XYZ file of C-alpha atoms in Angstrom:
179
model
C -1.848 19.224 -109.944
C 1.970 19.170 -110.129
C 1.858 17.282 -113.363
C -0.365 20.038 -114.791
C 1.980 22.648 -113.479
C 5.015 20.990 -115.083
C 3.145 20.689 -118.410
C 1.593 24.173 -118.401
C 3.055 24.768 -121.796
C 0.893 22.032 -123.344
C -2.229 23.895 -122.212
C -0.765 27.135 -123.593
C 0.072 25.379 -126.842
C -3.441 23.989 -127.224
C -4.783 27.453 -126.632
C -2.572 28.906 -129.330
C -3.501 26.126 -131.727
C -7.242 26.784 -131.041
C -6.828 30.527 -131.706
C -5.006 29.783 -134.959
C -7.746 27.391 -135.925
C -10.327 30.161 -135.281
C -8.494 32.445 -137.680
C -8.384 29.682 -140.229
C -12.192 29.126 -139.865
C -12.861 32.836 -140.272
C -10.548 33.156 -143.293
C -11.627 29.917 -145.031
C -15.225 29.131 -144.088
C -15.818 26.695 -147.012
C -12.696 24.638 -146.222
C -13.688 24.630 -142.533
C -17.113 23.276 -143.385
C -15.570 20.510 -145.523
C -13.260 19.761 -142.578
C -16.351 19.395 -140.359
C -17.929 17.062 -142.943
C -14.791 14.929 -143.046
C -14.752 14.847 -139.203
C -18.368 13.706 -139.122
C -17.773 11.004 -141.750
C -14.690 9.680 -139.977
C -16.537 9.756 -136.612
C -19.494 7.824 -137.972
C -17.177 5.287 -139.621
C -15.151 4.741 -136.383
C -18.261 4.563 -134.055
C -19.952 2.216 -136.550
C -16.961 -0.131 -136.503
C -16.873 -0.023 -132.711
C -20.620 -0.611 -132.389
C -20.745 -3.390 -134.854
C -17.634 -5.054 -133.353
C -18.981 -4.775 -129.772
C -22.460 -6.061 -130.709
C -21.040 -9.004 -132.618
C -18.486 -9.898 -129.868
C -21.197 -9.687 -127.151
C -23.824 -11.584 -129.171
C -23.966 -14.348 -126.565
C -24.576 -12.018 -123.630
C -26.688 -9.252 -125.089
C -30.342 -10.014 -126.097
C -31.303 -8.388 -129.450
C -27.612 -7.832 -130.251
C -28.633 -7.703 -133.905
C -30.043 -4.222 -133.456
C -26.738 -2.893 -132.235
C -24.967 -4.640 -135.166
C -27.429 -3.061 -137.543
C -26.925 0.436 -136.067
C -23.203 0.004 -136.419
C -23.449 -1.118 -139.996
C -25.720 1.810 -140.811
C -23.134 4.178 -139.188
C -20.421 2.620 -141.297
C -22.535 3.009 -144.427
C -23.290 6.715 -143.694
C -19.626 7.257 -142.812
C -18.592 5.982 -146.291
C -21.198 7.973 -147.971
C -20.121 11.204 -146.201
C -16.456 10.510 -146.907
C -17.092 9.669 -150.567
C -18.049 13.269 -151.331
C -17.069 15.747 -148.557
C -18.110 18.783 -150.608
C -21.702 17.408 -150.962
C -21.729 16.632 -147.261
C -20.509 20.216 -146.431
C -23.182 21.668 -148.733
C -25.922 19.732 -146.992
C -24.711 20.427 -143.531
C -26.488 23.785 -143.246
C -29.786 22.005 -144.075
C -29.235 19.451 -141.356
C -28.317 22.049 -138.797
C -31.060 24.294 -139.782
C -33.658 21.480 -139.564
C -32.254 20.539 -136.172
C -32.646 24.115 -134.915
C -36.261 24.205 -136.149
C -37.087 20.930 -134.385
C -35.409 22.300 -131.234
C -37.523 25.429 -131.546
C -40.716 23.400 -131.907
C -39.709 21.421 -128.813
C -39.152 24.706 -126.899
C -42.624 25.905 -127.884
C -44.141 22.576 -126.698
C -42.373 22.936 -123.362
C -43.446 26.565 -123.069
C -47.127 25.648 -123.568
C -46.693 22.827 -120.940
C -45.018 25.325 -118.530
C -47.962 27.729 -119.089
C -50.452 24.980 -118.180
C -48.422 24.314 -115.032
C -48.620 28.067 -114.164
C -44.817 28.574 -114.565
C -44.270 32.362 -114.810
C -41.193 31.870 -117.049
C -43.114 30.165 -119.896
C -42.804 33.240 -122.125
C -39.040 32.921 -122.300
C -39.469 29.479 -123.748
C -41.943 30.796 -126.175
C -39.680 33.494 -127.390
C -36.646 31.231 -127.629
C -38.652 28.640 -129.535
C -39.853 31.257 -132.066
C -36.366 32.673 -132.502
C -34.976 29.165 -133.051
C -37.577 28.444 -135.676
C -36.838 31.705 -137.524
C -33.092 31.098 -137.408
C -33.461 27.608 -138.561
C -35.729 28.796 -141.393
C -33.016 31.253 -142.596
C -30.272 28.671 -142.333
C -32.211 26.037 -144.358
C -33.468 28.439 -147.001
C -30.177 30.117 -147.799
C -27.173 27.834 -147.939
C -24.707 30.687 -147.826
C -26.262 32.132 -144.654
C -26.287 28.567 -143.169
C -22.686 27.982 -144.038
C -21.592 31.377 -142.661
C -23.583 30.873 -139.491
C -22.048 27.421 -138.799
C -18.517 28.518 -139.478
C -18.913 31.757 -137.475
C -20.081 29.910 -134.440
C -17.273 27.353 -134.923
C -14.743 30.159 -135.114
C -16.129 31.941 -132.084
C -16.082 28.580 -130.149
C -12.472 27.894 -131.121
C -11.385 31.428 -130.273
C -13.021 31.371 -126.769
C -11.651 27.887 -126.013
C -8.204 29.071 -127.234
C -8.200 32.198 -125.049
C -9.391 30.192 -122.027
C -6.625 27.619 -122.579
C -3.941 30.273 -122.897
C -5.170 31.941 -119.710
C -5.097 28.561 -117.964
C -1.678 27.795 -119.206
C -0.253 31.074 -117.895
C -2.022 30.612 -114.601
C -0.628 27.046 -114.255
C 2.884 28.457 -114.917
C 2.557 30.970 -112.115
C 1.008 28.650 -109.466
C 3.191 27.970 -106.471
C 3.679 24.434 -105.226
C 1.337 23.656 -102.440
């Protein structure tokens, strides 16, 4: 805890950077979405390299190591594809997110029906949340602008909340007494 107390300013600095990043996301949503697309592309590239390297280096100890190698190579391929045209990736991101929300909503509906069969009195909440998810996912996938604004708005809100929390923790660490 003493190390955290001594470096309280790093937590404060991280919070300030996150709040500034939130302002950037709100002011420049398209650029923020392109940044997310670049991040996803780089992440896939790095994880693909690690997966492929680990699978290949452990080929004598892991049965079916070829599947891990294949998965790593596919990640590398997708990473290159996403990085080759970040604008196209950013444009398709709302469709991917919207589809994911629709699938999550369908899963919530299925769980709600199963809960109803099991006489769970809270099954209605699952039903409502599933239907809301499907509707939101529909709007995101059918209107790219709405999808882009939804994604960037939630990103900005997340950065702002994380930044404020880090700033509060930084100041709290500064004022803590040695114990």
